[in-house]
XYZ file of C-alpha atoms in Angstrom:
744
model
C 78.960 23.209 -208.516
C 81.507 20.842 -206.702
C 85.133 20.955 -208.204
C 85.842 18.038 -205.193
C 88.130 14.946 -207.270
C 86.726 11.983 -207.907
C 89.725 10.669 -205.300
C 88.567 12.529 -202.766
C 85.348 10.469 -202.022
C 85.297 8.190 -199.781
C 87.722 5.590 -201.444
C 90.425 7.846 -201.263
C 89.574 8.743 -197.434
C 89.216 5.303 -196.794
C 92.740 4.874 -197.951
C 94.464 7.861 -196.225
C 93.109 6.255 -193.010
C 95.068 2.972 -193.786
C 98.110 4.608 -194.489
C 97.779 6.711 -190.913
C 97.255 2.880 -189.406
C 100.044 1.541 -191.220
C 102.145 4.611 -190.119
C 101.072 4.458 -186.964
C 102.074 0.968 -186.508
C 105.162 1.054 -187.819
C 106.989 2.582 -184.377
C 107.088 6.250 -185.349
C 107.483 5.500 -189.296
C 110.228 2.508 -188.841
C 109.669 -0.832 -190.415
C 106.649 -2.489 -189.303
C 106.866 -5.036 -185.849
C 108.575 -8.377 -186.318
C 105.973 -10.076 -183.488
C 102.644 -10.220 -183.169
C 100.264 -9.401 -180.274
C 100.165 -13.140 -179.276
C 103.927 -13.431 -179.113
C 104.061 -10.121 -177.234
C 101.872 -11.470 -174.663
C 104.179 -14.395 -174.438
C 107.218 -12.536 -174.236
C 105.492 -11.174 -171.428
C 104.377 -14.141 -169.520
C 107.965 -15.567 -170.176
C 109.357 -12.774 -168.394
C 107.009 -12.966 -165.348
C 108.340 -16.622 -165.265
C 111.807 -15.721 -165.131
C 110.695 -13.813 -161.979
C 108.779 -16.686 -160.390
C 111.600 -19.106 -161.029
C 114.289 -16.418 -160.038
C 116.587 -16.818 -163.280
C 117.071 -13.445 -163.677
C 120.388 -14.173 -165.643
C 118.319 -15.696 -168.759
C 115.592 -13.108 -167.890
C 118.008 -10.251 -168.770
C 118.891 -11.380 -172.056
C 115.514 -12.315 -173.092
C 114.248 -8.982 -171.887
C 117.390 -7.044 -173.757
C 115.909 -8.985 -177.043
C 112.179 -8.293 -176.299
C 112.664 -4.397 -175.443
C 114.745 -3.587 -178.457
C 111.885 -5.281 -180.915
C 108.943 -3.234 -178.676
C 110.841 -0.554 -176.951
C 107.408 1.735 -176.705
C 105.719 -1.101 -174.762
C 105.604 0.078 -171.047
C 104.441 -3.282 -169.431
C 107.199 -4.635 -171.113
C 110.292 -2.899 -170.378
C 109.161 -3.035 -166.438
C 108.794 -6.926 -166.540
C 112.325 -6.348 -167.882
C 113.337 -3.894 -165.533
C 112.771 -6.357 -162.842
C 115.446 -8.610 -164.448
C 117.654 -5.926 -163.676
C 116.671 -5.273 -160.516
C 117.704 -9.266 -159.885
C 121.077 -7.919 -160.857
C 121.455 -5.067 -158.779
C 121.781 -2.654 -161.812
C 119.844 0.103 -160.327
C 120.978 2.715 -162.994
C 119.528 0.592 -165.801
C 116.302 0.512 -163.994
C 116.429 4.247 -163.884
C 116.668 4.403 -167.725
C 113.771 1.858 -168.273
C 111.288 4.290 -165.886
C 112.855 7.263 -167.698
C 111.735 5.673 -171.234
C 108.250 4.503 -170.057
C 107.585 7.909 -168.628
C 108.626 9.735 -171.555
C 106.171 8.102 -173.514
C 104.271 9.000 -171.046
C 104.788 10.698 -167.756
C 101.629 8.951 -166.093
C 101.921 5.370 -166.680
C 101.366 3.240 -163.969
C 103.831 0.287 -165.221
C 106.713 3.617 -165.392
C 105.859 4.987 -162.046
C 106.342 1.761 -160.838
C 109.598 1.140 -162.673
C 110.915 4.511 -161.463
C 109.746 3.253 -157.691
C 111.920 -0.102 -157.954
C 114.872 2.075 -159.157
C 114.506 4.391 -156.313
C 113.870 0.718 -153.980
C 117.329 0.051 -155.440
C 118.951 3.086 -154.253
C 117.408 2.344 -150.514
C 115.029 5.393 -151.050
C 112.170 3.767 -149.479
C 110.198 6.515 -148.863
C 109.992 7.736 -152.591
C 109.712 4.329 -154.205
C 106.591 3.817 -151.705
C 104.849 6.821 -152.785
C 105.199 6.354 -156.307
C 104.087 2.549 -156.032
C 101.040 3.366 -154.217
C 100.404 5.503 -157.673
C 100.509 2.981 -159.586
C 98.918 0.830 -157.866
C 96.248 3.251 -157.457
C 96.009 4.075 -161.236
C 96.170 0.434 -162.149
C 95.941 -2.657 -158.986
C 98.341 -5.198 -160.708
C 99.812 -7.619 -158.395
C 103.300 -5.779 -159.283
C 102.491 -2.872 -157.935
C 100.985 -4.423 -154.717
C 103.827 -6.341 -154.314
C 106.238 -3.380 -154.503
C 104.200 -1.086 -152.076
C 104.128 -3.389 -149.278
C 107.720 -4.237 -150.061
C 108.791 -0.345 -149.790
C 105.943 0.630 -147.439
C 107.540 -2.212 -144.500
C 111.400 -0.306 -145.059
C 109.718 2.995 -144.341
C 106.714 2.538 -141.837
C 106.560 -0.758 -140.789
C 103.017 -0.334 -139.105
C 101.689 1.224 -141.847
C 102.515 -1.662 -144.267
C 100.966 -3.755 -141.939
C 97.749 -1.886 -141.698
C 97.505 -1.540 -145.572
C 98.359 -5.366 -146.148
C 95.252 -6.266 -143.901
C 92.974 -3.835 -145.644
C 93.028 -5.823 -148.764
C 90.261 -7.773 -149.925
C 90.671 -11.902 -150.192
C 91.334 -12.018 -153.783
C 93.746 -9.400 -153.569
C 95.523 -11.635 -150.516
C 95.453 -14.812 -152.734
C 97.839 -13.143 -155.335
C 101.319 -14.685 -154.628
C 103.029 -11.657 -154.574
C 101.039 -10.406 -151.829
C 101.013 -13.797 -150.297
C 105.029 -13.316 -149.926
C 104.737 -9.818 -149.069
C 102.581 -11.136 -145.669
C 105.126 -13.764 -144.930
C 108.140 -10.888 -145.361
C 106.320 -8.901 -142.660
C 105.691 -11.354 -140.514
C 109.408 -11.999 -140.246
C 109.822 -8.324 -140.000
C 107.456 -8.766 -137.162
C 109.776 -10.810 -134.887
C 112.067 -7.772 -134.799
C 110.156 -4.674 -134.874
C 107.666 -6.280 -132.407
C 110.118 -7.987 -130.451
C 108.145 -10.926 -130.684
C 109.745 -14.111 -131.677
C 106.499 -16.109 -131.883
C 105.858 -14.734 -135.649
C 108.610 -16.453 -136.540
C 105.780 -19.885 -136.813
C 103.476 -17.837 -138.646
C 106.073 -16.697 -141.053
C 106.978 -20.158 -141.449
C 103.711 -21.324 -141.817
C 102.744 -18.560 -144.689
C 105.320 -20.063 -146.724
C 104.663 -23.059 -146.168
C 101.285 -22.036 -147.468
C 103.177 -20.371 -150.420
C 104.692 -23.206 -151.081
C 101.357 -25.422 -150.982
C 99.259 -23.007 -153.369
C 102.312 -22.062 -155.660
C 104.173 -25.090 -156.393
C 105.312 -23.232 -159.430
C 107.006 -20.450 -157.355
C 110.705 -21.234 -156.001
C 110.862 -18.647 -152.983
C 108.246 -20.863 -151.367
C 111.049 -23.881 -151.520
C 114.230 -22.227 -150.726
C 112.778 -19.638 -147.824
C 111.781 -22.660 -146.158
C 115.204 -24.342 -146.763
C 116.637 -21.035 -145.256
C 114.433 -21.750 -141.905
C 115.213 -25.729 -141.777
C 118.863 -24.777 -142.449
C 118.622 -22.465 -139.371
C 117.108 -24.527 -137.279
C 119.822 -27.590 -138.202
C 117.180 -29.633 -140.215
C 119.699 -30.177 -142.836
C 117.374 -33.334 -144.041
C 114.823 -30.851 -144.891
C 117.013 -28.362 -146.053
C 118.564 -30.562 -148.615
C 114.841 -31.776 -149.740
C 113.423 -28.904 -150.212
C 116.771 -27.194 -152.175
C 116.642 -30.372 -154.887
C 112.795 -29.420 -155.426
C 113.694 -25.930 -155.520
C 117.139 -26.857 -158.622
C 114.284 -29.198 -160.119
C 112.154 -26.228 -160.562
C 115.177 -23.174 -161.364
C 118.181 -25.312 -162.587
C 119.396 -22.112 -164.265
C 118.734 -19.558 -161.292
C 122.498 -18.944 -159.656
C 120.265 -17.356 -156.480
C 119.216 -20.836 -156.126
C 122.158 -22.349 -156.994
C 124.157 -19.863 -154.668
C 121.961 -20.799 -151.373
C 122.851 -24.471 -152.279
C 126.451 -24.273 -152.456
C 126.680 -22.341 -149.556
C 124.735 -24.854 -147.561
C 126.675 -27.934 -149.310
C 129.974 -26.312 -147.986
C 129.014 -24.754 -144.522
C 127.073 -27.448 -143.173
C 128.172 -30.824 -141.801
C 125.303 -32.664 -144.286
C 128.670 -34.033 -145.762
C 132.004 -35.143 -144.994
C 134.700 -31.782 -145.566
C 136.775 -33.824 -148.164
C 133.513 -33.995 -149.912
C 132.301 -30.372 -149.822
C 134.395 -28.889 -152.763
C 133.689 -31.654 -155.278
C 129.847 -31.687 -154.726
C 129.804 -27.281 -154.949
C 131.372 -27.537 -158.555
C 129.470 -30.499 -159.707
C 126.709 -27.468 -158.459
C 128.362 -25.076 -160.983
C 128.522 -27.196 -163.866
C 125.221 -28.061 -163.397
C 124.309 -24.503 -163.494
C 126.613 -24.024 -166.461
C 124.890 -26.289 -168.205
C 121.408 -24.695 -167.192
C 122.094 -21.070 -167.919
C 124.049 -18.774 -170.309
C 127.357 -17.602 -169.324
C 126.465 -14.183 -167.777
C 128.580 -11.828 -165.501
C 125.986 -12.480 -162.029
C 126.701 -16.351 -162.795
C 130.677 -15.739 -163.150
C 130.778 -13.015 -159.970
C 128.032 -15.727 -157.645
C 130.554 -18.506 -158.914
C 133.695 -16.080 -157.596
C 132.332 -15.240 -154.682
C 131.914 -18.882 -153.311
C 135.463 -19.766 -154.807
C 136.237 -17.119 -152.180
C 134.556 -18.491 -149.575
C 136.267 -22.542 -150.556
C 139.152 -20.054 -149.922
C 140.581 -20.179 -153.391
C 141.687 -17.216 -154.743
C 143.363 -18.371 -157.920
C 140.085 -19.605 -159.423
C 138.297 -16.553 -158.138
C 140.641 -14.174 -159.474
C 140.376 -16.033 -162.987
C 136.652 -15.567 -162.728
C 136.989 -11.906 -161.972
C 138.933 -11.427 -165.219
C 136.205 -13.151 -166.984
C 133.793 -10.563 -165.603
C 135.954 -7.417 -166.407
C 136.734 -8.951 -170.081
C 133.180 -9.177 -170.814
C 131.769 -5.653 -169.108
C 134.724 -3.899 -167.985
C 132.283 -0.785 -167.379
C 129.541 -2.693 -166.373
C 128.354 -3.286 -161.964
C 130.206 -6.680 -162.150
C 133.125 -5.050 -163.486
C 132.850 -2.450 -160.578
C 132.421 -5.353 -157.355
C 135.439 -6.852 -158.921
C 137.651 -3.992 -158.653
C 135.843 -3.092 -155.201
C 136.241 -6.950 -154.191
C 140.451 -6.371 -154.970
C 140.034 -3.057 -152.935
C 138.563 -4.514 -150.301
C 141.042 -7.712 -150.042
C 143.755 -5.303 -149.619
C 142.187 -3.305 -146.790
C 141.074 -6.668 -144.624
C 144.402 -7.927 -145.453
C 145.375 -5.602 -142.959
C 144.207 -7.331 -139.579
C 146.476 -10.171 -140.728
C 148.974 -7.814 -140.675
C 148.678 -6.692 -137.591
C 148.114 -10.220 -135.489
C 151.096 -11.295 -137.489
C 153.708 -8.087 -137.301
C 152.053 -5.048 -135.073
C 151.386 -2.160 -136.080
C 154.983 -0.833 -135.576
C 156.511 -3.183 -138.213
C 157.866 -2.654 -141.720
C 155.034 -5.277 -143.065
C 152.390 -2.656 -141.622
C 154.139 0.627 -142.884
C 153.647 -1.537 -146.461
C 150.238 -2.436 -145.924
C 149.126 1.204 -145.389
C 150.721 2.116 -148.458
C 149.273 -0.936 -150.082
C 145.543 -0.078 -149.131
C 146.061 3.897 -149.993
C 147.290 2.375 -153.762
C 144.316 0.056 -154.050
C 142.055 2.817 -153.568
C 143.650 5.632 -155.548
C 143.420 2.260 -158.175
C 139.640 1.684 -157.688
C 138.801 5.321 -157.987
C 140.566 5.667 -161.345
C 137.465 3.566 -162.601
C 136.234 3.098 -165.266
C 133.367 2.910 -162.366
C 130.102 1.693 -163.066
C 128.312 4.689 -160.183
C 129.039 6.025 -156.954
C 127.656 3.763 -155.183
C 131.381 2.075 -153.650
C 133.197 5.626 -153.504
C 131.927 5.971 -149.930
C 133.454 3.026 -148.827
C 136.871 3.875 -150.719
C 137.072 6.926 -149.702
C 136.648 5.680 -145.731
C 139.271 3.003 -146.484
C 141.805 5.624 -147.737
C 140.813 7.702 -144.456
C 141.688 5.230 -142.270
C 144.982 4.222 -143.926
C 146.357 8.123 -144.306
C 145.518 8.592 -140.779
C 147.555 5.633 -139.384
C 150.377 7.002 -141.356
C 153.891 8.410 -139.756
C 154.404 11.039 -140.993
C 149.991 11.873 -142.234
C 150.063 13.476 -145.350
C 147.431 16.273 -144.586
C 146.355 17.216 -147.763
C 146.162 13.743 -148.546
C 144.111 13.212 -145.748
C 142.029 16.159 -146.331
C 140.899 15.469 -149.543
C 139.555 11.886 -148.366
C 137.751 13.475 -146.016
C 136.046 15.821 -148.193
C 135.835 12.007 -150.546
C 133.956 10.542 -147.492
C 131.672 13.623 -146.604
C 130.396 13.906 -150.065
C 129.789 9.639 -150.759
C 130.142 7.916 -147.347
C 126.729 7.159 -146.084
C 126.607 4.478 -144.004
C 129.335 5.616 -140.927
C 127.998 8.881 -140.133
C 129.955 8.473 -136.659
C 133.355 8.194 -138.287
C 132.238 11.016 -140.998
C 131.223 13.608 -139.192
C 133.185 12.304 -135.763
C 136.627 10.822 -136.667
C 136.937 12.592 -139.814
C 136.570 16.177 -138.611
C 138.515 15.734 -135.273
C 141.665 14.392 -137.959
C 141.203 17.057 -140.185
C 141.352 19.749 -136.680
C 144.875 17.407 -135.534
C 146.398 16.290 -139.239
C 145.120 19.220 -141.642
C 146.034 22.860 -142.239
C 141.801 23.202 -142.325
C 140.587 23.334 -138.470
C 137.832 25.667 -139.477
C 136.822 22.989 -142.857
C 135.711 20.642 -139.779
C 133.657 22.894 -138.205
C 131.692 23.234 -141.529
C 131.539 19.373 -141.899
C 130.152 19.097 -138.359
C 127.432 21.186 -139.347
C 126.537 19.955 -142.069
C 126.294 16.463 -140.872
C 124.630 17.045 -137.515
C 121.362 16.216 -139.381
C 122.748 12.934 -140.464
C 124.123 11.724 -137.214
C 120.820 12.329 -135.363
C 119.083 10.686 -138.046
C 121.030 7.944 -137.419
C 120.779 7.786 -133.860
C 116.933 7.510 -134.413
C 117.123 4.925 -136.676
C 119.154 2.973 -133.609
C 116.195 3.685 -131.000
C 114.875 0.426 -130.314
C 118.396 -0.977 -129.654
C 117.785 1.435 -126.664
C 115.888 -0.551 -123.253
C 115.175 2.609 -121.807
C 114.122 6.838 -121.845
C 117.614 6.810 -119.486
C 119.700 5.158 -121.966
C 117.995 7.205 -124.954
C 119.115 10.263 -123.332
C 121.954 9.835 -122.498
C 122.896 8.693 -126.437
C 121.166 12.060 -127.371
C 123.550 13.502 -124.487
C 126.649 12.128 -125.738
C 126.112 12.463 -129.665
C 125.269 16.427 -129.187
C 128.324 16.839 -126.431
C 130.595 15.156 -129.690
C 129.113 17.739 -131.647
C 130.234 20.879 -129.383
C 133.640 18.995 -129.014
C 134.098 18.721 -132.307
C 133.663 22.659 -133.155
C 135.466 23.705 -129.902
C 138.620 22.250 -130.833
C 138.792 23.519 -133.848
C 138.431 27.021 -132.463
C 141.277 25.987 -130.217
C 143.440 24.578 -133.036
C 142.369 27.780 -135.273
C 143.885 30.317 -132.454
C 140.806 31.318 -131.100
C 141.239 29.611 -127.522
C 138.081 31.281 -125.904
C 135.610 30.494 -128.092
C 137.318 26.676 -128.036
C 137.062 26.960 -124.111
C 133.629 28.244 -123.881
C 132.359 25.704 -126.931
C 134.541 22.375 -125.405
C 132.793 23.699 -121.384
C 129.519 23.088 -123.166
C 130.075 20.229 -124.585
C 131.007 18.800 -120.751
C 128.086 20.008 -119.249
C 126.185 17.946 -121.783
C 127.845 15.159 -120.907
C 130.249 14.870 -118.411
C 132.195 11.171 -119.500
C 133.511 11.959 -122.789
C 137.026 11.458 -122.552
C 137.667 13.446 -125.734
C 135.764 16.485 -124.199
C 138.446 15.919 -121.420
C 141.447 15.420 -123.234
C 140.627 18.404 -125.501
C 139.473 20.523 -122.528
C 142.674 19.702 -120.277
C 144.684 21.034 -123.477
C 142.844 24.372 -123.744
C 143.655 24.659 -119.644
C 147.360 24.240 -120.357
C 147.307 27.092 -122.938
C 145.799 29.438 -120.856
C 148.290 28.580 -117.833
C 151.087 29.220 -120.769
C 149.616 32.722 -121.715
C 149.099 33.636 -118.314
C 152.978 32.374 -117.194
C 153.910 34.595 -120.409
C 151.786 37.454 -118.615
C 153.816 36.860 -115.011
C 150.419 35.831 -113.473
C 152.059 32.567 -111.916
C 148.352 32.436 -109.770
C 146.489 32.058 -112.814
C 148.717 30.044 -114.340
C 148.619 27.364 -111.536
C 145.005 27.745 -111.596
C 144.545 26.583 -114.864
C 146.908 24.176 -114.178
C 145.186 22.686 -111.577
C 141.888 22.454 -113.811
C 143.895 20.766 -116.760
C 145.015 17.968 -114.048
C 141.030 17.566 -112.928
C 139.751 17.093 -116.223
C 142.545 14.638 -117.509
C 141.869 12.582 -114.501
C 138.307 12.614 -115.455
C 138.910 10.994 -118.829
C 141.602 8.740 -116.839
C 140.439 5.191 -117.765
C 137.211 6.169 -119.581
C 137.575 3.594 -121.909
C 139.414 0.449 -123.257
C 142.383 1.352 -125.199
C 144.461 4.242 -125.873
C 143.711 7.110 -123.714
C 145.126 10.835 -124.316
C 144.058 11.572 -120.664
C 146.639 9.354 -119.545
C 149.673 10.513 -121.985
C 148.680 14.078 -121.062
C 148.141 13.366 -117.120
C 151.837 11.841 -117.520
C 153.408 14.677 -119.519
C 151.620 17.457 -116.916
C 152.782 15.417 -113.681
C 156.112 16.018 -114.889
C 155.993 19.106 -116.330
C 154.552 20.532 -112.735
C 157.495 18.068 -110.276
C 160.094 18.687 -112.797
C 160.535 15.085 -113.161
C 158.638 11.412 -113.386
C 159.934 10.850 -109.836
C 157.117 9.252 -108.089
C 154.753 9.061 -110.949
C 154.106 5.383 -110.187
C 152.284 5.899 -106.931
C 150.479 9.208 -108.422
C 149.090 7.032 -110.952
C 148.052 4.080 -108.926
C 146.250 6.538 -106.822
C 144.373 7.397 -109.655
C 143.589 3.839 -110.472
C 142.081 3.428 -107.292
C 139.822 6.467 -107.272
C 138.543 5.273 -110.758
C 138.151 1.491 -109.690
C 135.873 2.610 -106.862
C 133.777 4.891 -109.267
C 133.226 1.997 -111.814
C 132.366 -0.488 -108.777
C 129.602 1.993 -107.916
C 128.194 2.562 -111.066
C 127.920 -1.192 -112.019
C 126.123 -1.948 -108.698
C 123.476 1.037 -109.927
C 122.903 -0.211 -112.971
C 120.726 -3.076 -111.646
C 117.845 -3.501 -113.684
C 114.701 -2.022 -111.517
C 111.874 -4.735 -112.655
C 114.087 -8.213 -113.277
C 112.406 -10.284 -115.288
C 112.976 -14.279 -115.544
C 114.625 -15.485 -119.421
C 113.892 -17.795 -121.907
C 114.410 -21.170 -121.192
C 116.778 -22.960 -123.588
C 118.302 -26.867 -124.033
C 121.294 -25.975 -126.222
C 123.597 -28.487 -127.290
C 127.587 -27.985 -126.608
C 130.402 -28.312 -129.252
C 130.669 -31.868 -127.986
C 127.059 -32.747 -128.430
C 125.764 -32.618 -124.872
C 122.626 -30.789 -124.160
C 122.727 -28.356 -121.593
C 119.295 -27.598 -120.180
C 118.456 -24.191 -118.052
C 116.619 -26.140 -115.639
C 119.811 -26.973 -114.127
C 120.503 -23.587 -113.495
C 118.128 -23.333 -110.548
C 119.394 -22.474 -107.389
C 122.901 -21.198 -109.162
C 124.236 -17.968 -110.089
C 124.798 -17.434 -114.119
C 125.910 -15.829 -116.903
C 125.056 -15.999 -120.108
C 127.163 -14.668 -123.289
C 126.081 -13.806 -126.319
C 128.534 -13.349 -128.960
C 129.870 -14.859 -132.244
C 132.875 -14.837 -134.420
C 132.045 -12.057 -136.979
C 131.416 -9.710 -133.758
C 134.322 -7.306 -133.894
C 133.683 -5.837 -130.390
C 133.128 -9.804 -129.129
C 136.613 -10.382 -130.596
C 138.131 -7.803 -128.764
C 136.858 -8.880 -125.429
C 137.488 -12.611 -125.038
C 141.151 -12.738 -123.494
C 139.227 -11.307 -120.530
C 136.236 -13.979 -120.866
C 138.803 -16.364 -120.578
C 140.095 -14.953 -117.400
C 137.006 -14.546 -116.085
C 135.421 -17.956 -117.519
C 138.999 -19.354 -115.355
C 138.007 -17.576 -112.254
C 135.043 -19.462 -111.949
C 135.128 -22.888 -113.900
C 135.519 -24.583 -110.221
C 133.158 -22.690 -108.344
C 129.862 -24.806 -107.465
C 127.594 -22.040 -106.987
C 128.264 -20.132 -110.592
C 128.044 -21.080 -114.110
C 129.264 -19.528 -117.026
C 128.234 -20.512 -121.056
C 128.891 -18.287 -123.817
C 126.191 -19.063 -126.598
C 127.535 -18.530 -129.803
C 125.136 -18.031 -133.080
C 128.102 -18.968 -135.841
C 126.920 -20.693 -138.932
C 128.942 -24.074 -137.847
C 130.551 -25.662 -134.825
C 133.802 -26.089 -137.095
C 134.019 -22.109 -137.252
C 133.672 -22.180 -133.417
C 136.048 -24.826 -133.048
C 138.256 -23.223 -135.160
C 138.553 -19.717 -133.826
C 139.130 -21.791 -130.189
C 141.775 -23.356 -131.155
C 143.373 -20.982 -133.099
C 143.035 -18.706 -130.055
C 143.984 -21.362 -127.079
C 140.407 -20.645 -125.755
C 138.652 -23.503 -123.791
C 135.887 -21.469 -122.622
C 132.566 -23.412 -122.767
C 130.443 -22.692 -125.842
C 126.933 -23.538 -126.791
C 125.374 -23.726 -130.073
C 122.866 -21.202 -130.700
C 119.696 -22.766 -132.464
C 118.043 -19.908 -132.968
C 117.403 -19.242 -129.055
C 118.960 -15.655 -128.868
C 116.559 -14.703 -131.821
C 113.736 -16.314 -129.439
C 114.748 -14.610 -126.453
C 115.141 -10.683 -128.161
C 119.029 -10.769 -127.842
C 119.306 -8.047 -130.350
C 122.936 -7.072 -129.865
C 126.405 -8.407 -129.941
C 128.132 -9.267 -127.746
C 125.349 -9.129 -124.600
C 125.782 -10.762 -121.045
C 122.717 -11.774 -118.550
C 124.142 -11.764 -114.950
C 121.281 -14.304 -113.335
C 120.050 -14.804 -109.731
C 119.774 -18.064 -108.193
C 115.967 -17.700 -108.680
C 116.597 -17.331 -112.438
C 115.876 -13.303 -112.432
C 118.092 -11.029 -114.921
C 119.696 -8.878 -112.651
C 122.451 -6.929 -114.983
C 122.781 -6.692 -118.528
C 126.114 -5.842 -120.201
C 125.687 -4.452 -123.947
C 128.528 -4.103 -125.646
C 132.068 -4.627 -124.410
C 133.217 -3.839 -120.964
C 135.971 -1.400 -119.805
C 137.532 -3.847 -117.314
C 135.470 -7.156 -118.137
C 137.108 -9.725 -115.774
C 137.026 -7.202 -112.849
C 133.653 -6.024 -113.739
C 131.724 -9.293 -114.773
C 132.847 -10.780 -111.157
C 131.459 -7.802 -109.164
C 128.226 -8.787 -110.755
C 128.461 -12.304 -109.841
C 129.815 -11.599 -106.039
C 126.998 -9.420 -105.836
C 124.744 -11.727 -106.954
C 126.511 -14.104 -104.737
C 125.383 -12.471 -101.807
C 122.096 -11.380 -102.459
C 119.320 -12.496 -100.520
C 117.434 -13.058 -103.833
C 115.468 -10.142 -103.501
C 113.684 -9.270 -106.887
């Protein structure tokens, strides 16, 4: 006989099933969702619209609301995370990825979001691996876009191959067509072929035609039009983009910069036009820290620091612990650091103003590090600024300098040549921890060589690449040897420094440090009564200083050491000028020989050009036929360019009236006004041609770069970077070509 209750029958089972369904639909036992599936789908579509229109300000606010309502929908969180990427909020993107993967470690949307977080952290290798896993698990447009984007950064050729492998349907997605244009743009530089720029423009034009509701088609073509100074076309494209996305600060900021920096409007009309655009943006978009920061940046560009500071204060008040507040604090720190250049120009490095600015930089860095900080992203820059200031103080605070160096080692990633070059040397010279510098350089050596490998494409020949490798390895041995010497291990120091010299004989620091070691050995020999050995060591010290004398522009420690050694050996400075003059001539002969030997082995002609002077007159390269020509590429933004311009002015004056020689500088600054203001401020009057994209077409990849062209149009000498003594060394090349019979 059955004892089952009536209530345990089918109706009761359905009842229990209903209870379970209700519980399952109540988000872990909470209240039922306050949205329908249709509303959730509409929310996802709206987040995609914000992506399409680049309206990340409104997109983030909308996503905040919807993620709170549907926290377990992975796709929703991932689409929301993209809005955060648009704000630069990598930490929050990581949080969204963690939330998705906590529910399901294999969820493709979680893998995609995690990939984006790593991409935002500049970890392209990890990003493309995760994006590939997401794509293989579920072929979504967002996944293939990110995979291509990350892969193109990590392995450009692999990205091109993957793009070519996609079927026609997938290649028709807007996300893929966009990446096709991005990869074509990158190909200009990776493949050293400027014609890829035409392919890129054609692809963006196709994108705009096929997807007229995507704002990027307009803004990217507008950017190309602006670079080519087709300002009417730029204005038309920007108007279309603004009509499509009036609430996008990304689009607005591009428009503001164009209005301010171009010749589209008279100077007096530019600021009112920019501020009218800001007012229109505020009407179309909610107030966000992202928008406020973009406007503050624009006011700084318009040199209105007071208005920018007001907006900064508003940002900090809204979200004091957030990314943008940290950016405000960083901007203040950076402004103090950047103010040093003006102090040096106006007052010099021996002035009270200079010393006060060093203290101001020190205080600004400590204020920044005191936080609150969004993350550690800019700590490296802070410690770098602090290191630079402390190293220039007199006296140098050794313990604080050591802490700044340790901070750089932990956080600074962009300047390995300073962190593992200048900083260890400063640790040796100015702190009680010379052997700690050895630990720093040994731990950092892989990063130094990795950074050098990343720059390999800038070396034209294997010989140049070999020289760079030798110079880097020599520098590492130099630090180690100098540290051993300063720690009292003289013989260890000598052997290591001599190894550095054997690797690269042209390093002035190695020469100086070896000279110091030899002088110490001479002193020890004198103490032991061995005068012959002491003389031999002093001779070696003198030879070392002479070899390093004149090795580079600026202060050279070998010169100072050589003068001191001369006085030590002769009992006075009498006759030192004649002695040094002899060395100057010896160095001049060596440099002249090296320059003539640097002639290009297989000289080629250059890309023809027709460029405008600042006064609008056109200069055609055909007019250089039969002449020796010097083409100097530079920009006011380029620090090394600025350093050598006084000598370049002298060189230009030397040949200005020579009918056989034409000297032109080609500036790629954004507007003529920037160039004109700079020339006027510095009393320069050399001829400037305005780059219209020619440097890119001609594959100029470093500034300054100077070509020395013979009468037949062949580039016979190339100077990349600054010259030691520009006027003299440039003239040697010109005179060699003047006397040349035209063989190439």
